[in-house]
Short mmCIF file of N, CA and C and ligand atoms in Angstrom, two decimals:
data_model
loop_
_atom_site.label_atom_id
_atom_site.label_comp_id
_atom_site.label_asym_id
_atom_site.label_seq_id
_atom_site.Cartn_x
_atom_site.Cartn_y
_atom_site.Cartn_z
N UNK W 1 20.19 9.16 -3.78
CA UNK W 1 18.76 9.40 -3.57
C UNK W 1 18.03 8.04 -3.55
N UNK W 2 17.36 7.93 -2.40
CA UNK W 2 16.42 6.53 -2.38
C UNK W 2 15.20 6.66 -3.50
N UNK W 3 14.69 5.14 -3.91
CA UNK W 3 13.72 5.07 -4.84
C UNK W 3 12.61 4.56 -4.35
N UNK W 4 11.49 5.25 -4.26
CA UNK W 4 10.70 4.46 -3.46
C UNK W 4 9.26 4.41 -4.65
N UNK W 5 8.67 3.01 -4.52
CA UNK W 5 7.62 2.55 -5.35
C UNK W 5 6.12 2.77 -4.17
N UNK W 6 5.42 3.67 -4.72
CA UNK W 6 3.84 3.51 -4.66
C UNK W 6 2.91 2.69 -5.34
N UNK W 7 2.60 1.44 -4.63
CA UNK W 7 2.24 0.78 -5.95
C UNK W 7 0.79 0.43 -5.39
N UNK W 8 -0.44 0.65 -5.89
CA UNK W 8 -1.94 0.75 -5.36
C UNK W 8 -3.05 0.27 -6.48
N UNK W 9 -3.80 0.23 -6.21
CA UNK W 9 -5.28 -0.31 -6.39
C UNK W 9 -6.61 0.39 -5.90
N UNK W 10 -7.09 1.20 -6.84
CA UNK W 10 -8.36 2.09 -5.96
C UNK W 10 -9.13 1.96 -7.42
N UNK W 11 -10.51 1.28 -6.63
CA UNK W 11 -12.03 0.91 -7.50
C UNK W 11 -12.74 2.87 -7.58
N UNK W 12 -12.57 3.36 -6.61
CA UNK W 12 -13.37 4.80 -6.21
C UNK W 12 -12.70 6.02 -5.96
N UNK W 13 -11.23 5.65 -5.99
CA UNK W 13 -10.31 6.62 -5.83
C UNK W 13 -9.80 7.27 -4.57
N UNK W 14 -10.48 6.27 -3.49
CA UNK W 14 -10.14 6.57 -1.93
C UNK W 14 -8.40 6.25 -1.81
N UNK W 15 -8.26 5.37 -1.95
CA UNK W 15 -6.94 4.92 -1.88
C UNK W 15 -5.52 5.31 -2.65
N UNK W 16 -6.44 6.12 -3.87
CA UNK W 16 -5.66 6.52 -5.25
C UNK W 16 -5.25 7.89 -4.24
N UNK W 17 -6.13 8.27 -3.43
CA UNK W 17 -5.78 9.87 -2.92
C UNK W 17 -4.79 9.54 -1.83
N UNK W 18 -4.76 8.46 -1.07
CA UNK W 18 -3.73 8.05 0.01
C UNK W 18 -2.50 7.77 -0.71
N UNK W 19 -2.68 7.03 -1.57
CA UNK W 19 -1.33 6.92 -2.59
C UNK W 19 -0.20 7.98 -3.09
N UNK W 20 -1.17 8.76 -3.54
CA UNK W 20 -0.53 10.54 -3.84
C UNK W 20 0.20 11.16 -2.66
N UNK W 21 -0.19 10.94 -1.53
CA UNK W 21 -0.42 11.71 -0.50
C UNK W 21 1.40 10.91 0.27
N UNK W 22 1.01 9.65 -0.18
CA UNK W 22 2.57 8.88 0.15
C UNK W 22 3.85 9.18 -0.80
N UNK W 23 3.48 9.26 -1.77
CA UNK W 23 4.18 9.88 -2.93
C UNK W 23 4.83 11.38 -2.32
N UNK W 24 4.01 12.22 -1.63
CA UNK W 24 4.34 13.45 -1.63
C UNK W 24 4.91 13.36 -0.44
N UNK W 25 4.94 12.67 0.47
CA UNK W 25 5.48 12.63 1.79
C UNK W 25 6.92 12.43 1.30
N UNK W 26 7.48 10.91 0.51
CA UNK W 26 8.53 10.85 0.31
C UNK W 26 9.31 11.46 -0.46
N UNK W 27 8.61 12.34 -1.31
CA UNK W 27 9.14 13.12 -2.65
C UNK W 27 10.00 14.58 -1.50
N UNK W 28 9.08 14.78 -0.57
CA UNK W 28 9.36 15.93 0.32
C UNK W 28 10.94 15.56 1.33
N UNK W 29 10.77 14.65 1.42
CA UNK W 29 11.95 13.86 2.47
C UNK W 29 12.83 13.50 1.30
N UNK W 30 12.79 14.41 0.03
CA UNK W 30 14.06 13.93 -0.82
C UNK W 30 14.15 12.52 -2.29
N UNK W 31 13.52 11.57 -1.49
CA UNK W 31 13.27 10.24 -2.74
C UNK W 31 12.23 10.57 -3.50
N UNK W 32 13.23 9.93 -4.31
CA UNK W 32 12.49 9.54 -5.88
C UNK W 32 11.40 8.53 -5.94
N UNK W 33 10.42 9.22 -5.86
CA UNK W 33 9.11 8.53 -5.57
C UNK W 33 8.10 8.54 -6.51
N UNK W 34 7.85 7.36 -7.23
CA UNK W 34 6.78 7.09 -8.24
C UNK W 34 5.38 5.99 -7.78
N UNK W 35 4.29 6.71 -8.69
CA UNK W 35 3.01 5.64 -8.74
C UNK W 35 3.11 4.96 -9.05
N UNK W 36 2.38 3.84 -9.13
CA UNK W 36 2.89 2.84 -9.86
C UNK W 36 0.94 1.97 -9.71
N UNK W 37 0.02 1.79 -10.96
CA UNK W 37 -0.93 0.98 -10.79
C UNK W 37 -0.46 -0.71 -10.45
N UNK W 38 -1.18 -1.02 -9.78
CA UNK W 38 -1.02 -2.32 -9.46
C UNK W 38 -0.79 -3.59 -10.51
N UNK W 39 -1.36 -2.79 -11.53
CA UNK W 39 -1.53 -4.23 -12.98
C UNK W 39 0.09 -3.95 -13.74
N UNK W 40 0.57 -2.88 -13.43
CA UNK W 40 2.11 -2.35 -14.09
C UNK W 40 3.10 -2.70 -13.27
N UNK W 41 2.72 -3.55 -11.78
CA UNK W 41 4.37 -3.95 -11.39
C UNK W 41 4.33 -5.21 -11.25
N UNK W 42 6.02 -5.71 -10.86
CA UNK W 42 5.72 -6.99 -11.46
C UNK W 42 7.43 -7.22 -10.34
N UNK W 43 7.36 -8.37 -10.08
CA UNK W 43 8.57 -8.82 -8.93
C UNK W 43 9.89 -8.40 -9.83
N UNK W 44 10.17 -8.85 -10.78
CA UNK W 44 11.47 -8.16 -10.91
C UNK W 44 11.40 -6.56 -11.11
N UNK W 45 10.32 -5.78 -10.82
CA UNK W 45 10.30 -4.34 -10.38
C UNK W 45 10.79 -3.74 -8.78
N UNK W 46 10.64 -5.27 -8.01
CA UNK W 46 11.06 -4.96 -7.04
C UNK W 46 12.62 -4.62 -6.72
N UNK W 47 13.24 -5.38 -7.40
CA UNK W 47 14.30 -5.13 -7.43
C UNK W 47 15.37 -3.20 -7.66
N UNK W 48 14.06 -2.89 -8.20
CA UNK W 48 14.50 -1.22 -8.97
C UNK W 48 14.36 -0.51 -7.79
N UNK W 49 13.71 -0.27 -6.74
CA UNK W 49 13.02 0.39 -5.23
C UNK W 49 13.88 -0.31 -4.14
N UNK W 50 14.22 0.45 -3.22
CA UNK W 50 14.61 0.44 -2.34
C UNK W 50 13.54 0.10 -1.09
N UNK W 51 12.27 1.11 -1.42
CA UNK W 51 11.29 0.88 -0.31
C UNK W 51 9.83 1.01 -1.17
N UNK W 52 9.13 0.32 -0.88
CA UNK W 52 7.94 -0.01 -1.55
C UNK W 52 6.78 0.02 -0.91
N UNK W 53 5.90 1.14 -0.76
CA UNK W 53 4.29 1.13 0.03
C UNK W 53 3.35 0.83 -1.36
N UNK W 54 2.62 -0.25 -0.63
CA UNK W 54 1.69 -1.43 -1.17
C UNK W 54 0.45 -0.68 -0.76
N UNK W 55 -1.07 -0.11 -1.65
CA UNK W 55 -2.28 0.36 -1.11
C UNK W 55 -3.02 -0.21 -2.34
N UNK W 56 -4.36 -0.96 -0.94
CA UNK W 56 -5.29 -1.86 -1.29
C UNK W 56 -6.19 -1.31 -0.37
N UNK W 57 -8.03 -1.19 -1.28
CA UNK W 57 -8.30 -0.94 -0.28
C UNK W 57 -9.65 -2.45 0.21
N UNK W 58 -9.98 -2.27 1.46
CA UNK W 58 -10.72 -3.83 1.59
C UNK W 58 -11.98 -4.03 0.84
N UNK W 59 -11.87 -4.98 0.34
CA UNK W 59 -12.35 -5.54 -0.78
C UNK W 59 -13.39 -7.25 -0.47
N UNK W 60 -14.05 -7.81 -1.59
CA UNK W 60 -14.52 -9.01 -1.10
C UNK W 60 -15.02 -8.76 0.38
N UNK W 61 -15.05 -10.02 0.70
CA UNK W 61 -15.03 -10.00 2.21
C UNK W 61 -13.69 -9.89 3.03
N UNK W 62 -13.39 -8.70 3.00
CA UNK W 62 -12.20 -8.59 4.36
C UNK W 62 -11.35 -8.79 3.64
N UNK W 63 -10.82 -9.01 2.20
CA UNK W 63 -9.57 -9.32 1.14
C UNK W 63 -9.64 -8.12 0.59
N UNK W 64 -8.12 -8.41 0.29
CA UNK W 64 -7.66 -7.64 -1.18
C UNK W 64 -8.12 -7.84 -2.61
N UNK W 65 -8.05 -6.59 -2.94
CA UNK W 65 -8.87 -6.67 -4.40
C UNK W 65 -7.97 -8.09 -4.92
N UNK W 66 -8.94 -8.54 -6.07
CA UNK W 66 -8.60 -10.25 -6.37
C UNK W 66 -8.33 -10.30 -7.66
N UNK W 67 -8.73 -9.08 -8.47
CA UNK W 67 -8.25 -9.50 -9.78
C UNK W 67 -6.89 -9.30 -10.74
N UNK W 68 -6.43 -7.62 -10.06
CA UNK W 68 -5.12 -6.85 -10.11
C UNK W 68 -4.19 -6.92 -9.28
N UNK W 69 -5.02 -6.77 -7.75
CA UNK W 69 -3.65 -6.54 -6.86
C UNK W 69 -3.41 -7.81 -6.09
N UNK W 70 -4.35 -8.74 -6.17
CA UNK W 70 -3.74 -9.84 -5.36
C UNK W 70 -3.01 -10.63 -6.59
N UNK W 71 -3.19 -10.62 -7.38
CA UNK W 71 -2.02 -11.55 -8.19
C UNK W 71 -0.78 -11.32 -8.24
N UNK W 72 -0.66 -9.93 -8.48
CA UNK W 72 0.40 -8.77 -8.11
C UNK W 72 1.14 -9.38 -6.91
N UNK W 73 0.09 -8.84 -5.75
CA UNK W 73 1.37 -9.18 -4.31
C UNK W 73 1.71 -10.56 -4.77
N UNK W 74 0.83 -11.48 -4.46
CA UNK W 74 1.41 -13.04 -4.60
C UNK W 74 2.60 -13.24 -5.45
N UNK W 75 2.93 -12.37 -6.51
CA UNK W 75 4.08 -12.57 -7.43
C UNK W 75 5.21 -11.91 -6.46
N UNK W 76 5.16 -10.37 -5.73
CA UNK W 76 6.39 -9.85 -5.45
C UNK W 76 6.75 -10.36 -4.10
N UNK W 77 5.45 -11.16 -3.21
CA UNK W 77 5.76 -11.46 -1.47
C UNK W 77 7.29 -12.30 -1.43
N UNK W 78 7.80 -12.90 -2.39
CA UNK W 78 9.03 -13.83 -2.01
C UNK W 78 9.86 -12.40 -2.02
N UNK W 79 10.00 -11.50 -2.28
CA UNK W 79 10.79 -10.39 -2.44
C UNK W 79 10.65 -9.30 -1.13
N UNK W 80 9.93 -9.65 -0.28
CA UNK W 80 9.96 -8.63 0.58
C UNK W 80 10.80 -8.57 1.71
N UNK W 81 11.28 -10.08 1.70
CA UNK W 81 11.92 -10.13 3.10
C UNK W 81 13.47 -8.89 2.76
N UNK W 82 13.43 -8.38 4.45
CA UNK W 82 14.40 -7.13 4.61
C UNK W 82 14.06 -6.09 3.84
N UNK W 83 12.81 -5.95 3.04
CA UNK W 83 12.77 -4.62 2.26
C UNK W 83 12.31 -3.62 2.76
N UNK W 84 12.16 -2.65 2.83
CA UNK W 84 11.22 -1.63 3.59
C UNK W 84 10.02 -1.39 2.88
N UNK W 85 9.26 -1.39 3.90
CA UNK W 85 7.45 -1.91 3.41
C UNK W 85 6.79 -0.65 3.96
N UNK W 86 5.55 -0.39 3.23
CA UNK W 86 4.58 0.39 3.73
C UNK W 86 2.90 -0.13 3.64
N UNK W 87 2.49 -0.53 3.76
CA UNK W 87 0.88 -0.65 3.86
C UNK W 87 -0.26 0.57 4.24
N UNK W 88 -1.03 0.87 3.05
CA UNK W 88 -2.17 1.48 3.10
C UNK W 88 -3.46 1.16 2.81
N UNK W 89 -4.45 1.60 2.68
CA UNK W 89 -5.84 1.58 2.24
C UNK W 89 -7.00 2.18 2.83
N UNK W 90 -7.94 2.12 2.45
CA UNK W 90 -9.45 2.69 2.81
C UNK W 90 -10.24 1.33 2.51
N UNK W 91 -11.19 1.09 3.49
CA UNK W 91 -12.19 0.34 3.76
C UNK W 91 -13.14 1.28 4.27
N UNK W 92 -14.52 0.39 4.23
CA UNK W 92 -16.18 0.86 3.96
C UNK W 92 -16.80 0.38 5.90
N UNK W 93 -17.31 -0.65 5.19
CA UNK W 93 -18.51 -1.11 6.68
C UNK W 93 -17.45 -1.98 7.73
N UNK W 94 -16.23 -2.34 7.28
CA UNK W 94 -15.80 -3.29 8.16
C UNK W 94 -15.07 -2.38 9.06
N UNK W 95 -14.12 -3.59 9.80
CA UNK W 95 -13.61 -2.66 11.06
C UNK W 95 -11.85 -2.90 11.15
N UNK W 96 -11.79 -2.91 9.52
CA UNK W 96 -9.95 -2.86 8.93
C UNK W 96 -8.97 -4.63 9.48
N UNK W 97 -10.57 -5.34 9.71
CA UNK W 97 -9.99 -6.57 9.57
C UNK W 97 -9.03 -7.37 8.35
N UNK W 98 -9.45 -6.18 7.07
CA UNK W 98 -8.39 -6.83 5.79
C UNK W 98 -7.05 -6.32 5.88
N UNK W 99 -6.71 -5.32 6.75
CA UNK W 99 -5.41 -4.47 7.13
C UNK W 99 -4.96 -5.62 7.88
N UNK W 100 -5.37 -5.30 9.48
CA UNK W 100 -4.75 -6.36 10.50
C UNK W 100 -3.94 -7.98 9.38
N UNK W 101 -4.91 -8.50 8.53
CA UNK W 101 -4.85 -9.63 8.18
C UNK W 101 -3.51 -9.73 7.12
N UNK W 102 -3.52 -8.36 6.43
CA UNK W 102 -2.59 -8.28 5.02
C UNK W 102 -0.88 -8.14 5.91
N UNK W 103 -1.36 -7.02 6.89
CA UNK W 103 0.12 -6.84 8.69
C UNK W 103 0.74 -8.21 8.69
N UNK W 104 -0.16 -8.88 9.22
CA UNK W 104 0.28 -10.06 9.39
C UNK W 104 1.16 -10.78 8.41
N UNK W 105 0.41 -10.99 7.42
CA UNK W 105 0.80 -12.04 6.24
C UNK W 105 2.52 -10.73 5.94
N UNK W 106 2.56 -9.76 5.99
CA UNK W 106 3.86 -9.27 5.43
C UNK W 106 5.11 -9.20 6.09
N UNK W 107 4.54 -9.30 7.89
CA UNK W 107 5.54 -9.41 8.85
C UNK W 107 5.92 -10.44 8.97
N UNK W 108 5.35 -11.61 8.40
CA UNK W 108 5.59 -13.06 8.39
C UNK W 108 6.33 -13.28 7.16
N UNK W 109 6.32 -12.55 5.78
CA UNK W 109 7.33 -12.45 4.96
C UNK W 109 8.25 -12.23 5.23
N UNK W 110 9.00 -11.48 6.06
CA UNK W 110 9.91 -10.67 6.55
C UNK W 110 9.84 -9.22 6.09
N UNK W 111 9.27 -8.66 5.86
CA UNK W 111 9.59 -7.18 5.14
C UNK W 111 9.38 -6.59 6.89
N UNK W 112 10.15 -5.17 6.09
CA UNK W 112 10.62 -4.52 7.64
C UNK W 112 9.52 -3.55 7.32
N UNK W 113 8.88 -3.20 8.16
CA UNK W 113 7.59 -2.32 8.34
C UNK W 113 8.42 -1.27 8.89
N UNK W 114 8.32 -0.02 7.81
CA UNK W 114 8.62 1.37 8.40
C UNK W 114 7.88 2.48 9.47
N UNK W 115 6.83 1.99 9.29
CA UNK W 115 5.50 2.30 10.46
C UNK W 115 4.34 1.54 10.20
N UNK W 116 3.61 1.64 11.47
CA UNK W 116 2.43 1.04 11.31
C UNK W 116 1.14 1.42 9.87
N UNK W 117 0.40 0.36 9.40
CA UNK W 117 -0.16 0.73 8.31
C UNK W 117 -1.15 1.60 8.05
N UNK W 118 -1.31 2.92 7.39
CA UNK W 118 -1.91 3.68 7.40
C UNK W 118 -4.08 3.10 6.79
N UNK W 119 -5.13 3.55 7.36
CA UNK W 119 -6.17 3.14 7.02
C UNK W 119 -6.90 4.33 6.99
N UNK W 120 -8.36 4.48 6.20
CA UNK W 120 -8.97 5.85 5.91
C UNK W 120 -10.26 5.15 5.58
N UNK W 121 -11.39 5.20 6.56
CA UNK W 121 -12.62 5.05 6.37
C UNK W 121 -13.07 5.82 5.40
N UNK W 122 -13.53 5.04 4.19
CA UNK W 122 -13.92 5.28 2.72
C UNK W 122 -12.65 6.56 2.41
N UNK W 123 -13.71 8.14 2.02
CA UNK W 123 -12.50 8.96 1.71
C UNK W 123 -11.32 9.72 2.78
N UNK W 124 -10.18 9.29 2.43
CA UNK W 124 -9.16 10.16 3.78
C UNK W 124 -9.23 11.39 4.30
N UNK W 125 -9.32 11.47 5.28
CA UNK W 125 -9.47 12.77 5.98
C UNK W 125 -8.05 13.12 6.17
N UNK W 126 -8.68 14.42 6.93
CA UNK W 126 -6.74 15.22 6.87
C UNK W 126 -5.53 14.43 7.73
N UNK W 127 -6.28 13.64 9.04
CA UNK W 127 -5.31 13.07 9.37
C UNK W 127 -4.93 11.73 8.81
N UNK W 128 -5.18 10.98 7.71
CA UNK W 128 -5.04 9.91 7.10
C UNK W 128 -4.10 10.67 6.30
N UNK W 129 -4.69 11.37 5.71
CA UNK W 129 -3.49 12.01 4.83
C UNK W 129 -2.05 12.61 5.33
N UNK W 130 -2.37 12.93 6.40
CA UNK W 130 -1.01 13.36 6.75
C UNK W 130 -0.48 12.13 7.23
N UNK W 131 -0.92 11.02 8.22
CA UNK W 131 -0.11 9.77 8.36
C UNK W 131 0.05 9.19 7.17
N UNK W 132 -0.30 9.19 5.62
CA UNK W 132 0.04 8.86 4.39
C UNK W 132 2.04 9.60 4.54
N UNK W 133 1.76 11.10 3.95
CA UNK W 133 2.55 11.52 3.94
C UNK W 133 4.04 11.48 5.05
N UNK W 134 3.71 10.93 6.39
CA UNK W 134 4.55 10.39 7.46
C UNK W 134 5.04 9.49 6.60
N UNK W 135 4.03 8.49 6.22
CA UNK W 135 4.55 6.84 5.66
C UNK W 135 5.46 7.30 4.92
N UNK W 136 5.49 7.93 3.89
CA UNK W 136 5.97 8.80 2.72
C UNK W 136 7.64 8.73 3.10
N UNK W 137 7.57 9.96 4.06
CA UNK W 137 8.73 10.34 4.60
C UNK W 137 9.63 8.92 5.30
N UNK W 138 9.09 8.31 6.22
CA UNK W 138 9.67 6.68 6.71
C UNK W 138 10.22 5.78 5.74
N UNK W 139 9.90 6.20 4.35
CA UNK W 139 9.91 5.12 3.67
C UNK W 139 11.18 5.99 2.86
N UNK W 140 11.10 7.30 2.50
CA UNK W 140 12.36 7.80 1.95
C UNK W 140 13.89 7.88 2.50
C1 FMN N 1 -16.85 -5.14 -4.06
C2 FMN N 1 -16.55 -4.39 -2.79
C3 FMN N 1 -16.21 -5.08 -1.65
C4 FMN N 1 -15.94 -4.42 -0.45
N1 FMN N 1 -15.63 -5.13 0.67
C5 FMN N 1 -15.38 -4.48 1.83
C6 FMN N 1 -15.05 -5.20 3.02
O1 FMN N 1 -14.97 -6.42 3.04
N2 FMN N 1 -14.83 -4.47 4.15
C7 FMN N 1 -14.91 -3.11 4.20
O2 FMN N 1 -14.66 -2.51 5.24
N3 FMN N 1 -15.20 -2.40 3.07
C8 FMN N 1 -15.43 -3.05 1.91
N4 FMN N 1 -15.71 -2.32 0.77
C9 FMN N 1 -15.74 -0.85 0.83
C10 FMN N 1 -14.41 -0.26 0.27
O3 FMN N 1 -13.29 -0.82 0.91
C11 FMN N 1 -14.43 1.25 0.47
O4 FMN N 1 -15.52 1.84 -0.22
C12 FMN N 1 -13.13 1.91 0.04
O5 FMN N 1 -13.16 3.28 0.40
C13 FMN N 1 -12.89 1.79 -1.45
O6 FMN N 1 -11.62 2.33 -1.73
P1 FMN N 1 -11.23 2.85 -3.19
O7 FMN N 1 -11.99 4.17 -3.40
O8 FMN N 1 -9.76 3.06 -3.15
O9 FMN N 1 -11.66 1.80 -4.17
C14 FMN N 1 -15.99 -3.00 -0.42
C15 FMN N 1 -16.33 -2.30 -1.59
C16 FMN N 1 -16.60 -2.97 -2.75
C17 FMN N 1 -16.95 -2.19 -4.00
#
């Protein structure tokens, strides 16, 4: 059975609901799939997961939250190359320029992107949620 880590960051709980929603995708496709808050993982956690979806939602200007989850990634990014990756979040007024930007920076790690990264203007609607739960399944 694959192990797959949900590991997220939600100020309002937009992202906390995309998170679940990935959880249940992969739990359904069979893996052992846990939450995981952003301040509770830590690079040698990476090692325990097989496949790992990362949800942030945009934050600052066009960044990732700065106090939990960007210290976080910056610790596990040497660990991603060849891993299977997922990217999520919900953003407000912008136009998911902190997505495009975070794509980048992970495909340039090497991590293998199981699908494209799921996004949900403020709260997810049904089809965010169900491309959550896709991610879910890709990643199990
Ligand atoms: C401090 C702060 C900064 C934000 N910065 C951005 C931003 O740069 N771009 C954007 O599209 N939305 C921005 N937002 C809106 C959030 O991304 C949006 O409300 C999102 O749904 C919050 O997700 P959460 O409920 O998981 O915390 C910001 C919100 C806050 C509170």
């Amino acid at each position: 059975m694959s192990k797959v880590a949900v590991v997220f960051w939600s100020g309002t709980g937009n992202t906390a609901q995309m998170a679940q929603a990935v959880v249940e995708g992969a739990t359904v496709a069979g893996a052992e799939a846990v939450l995981i808050n952003a301040s509770q993982f830590t690079a040698d956690d990476m090692d325990n997961y097989d496949a790992v979806a990362f949800g942030c939602p945009a934050m600052g200007a066009e960044v990732l939250e700065e106090s939990e989850f960007q210290p976080m990634f910056d610790s596990v990014e040497s660990k991603l190359s060849g891993k299977k990756t997922g990217l999520f979040g919900s953003y407000g007024w912008g136009d998911g320029e902190w997505m495009r930007q975070w794509e980048d920076q992970v495909r340039g790690d090497g991590a293998q992107l199981v699908a494209d990264p799921v996004t949900a203007h403020e709260a997810p609607d049904d089809t965010a949620l169900s491309d959550c739960r896709a991610l879910g399944r890709s990643l199990a």
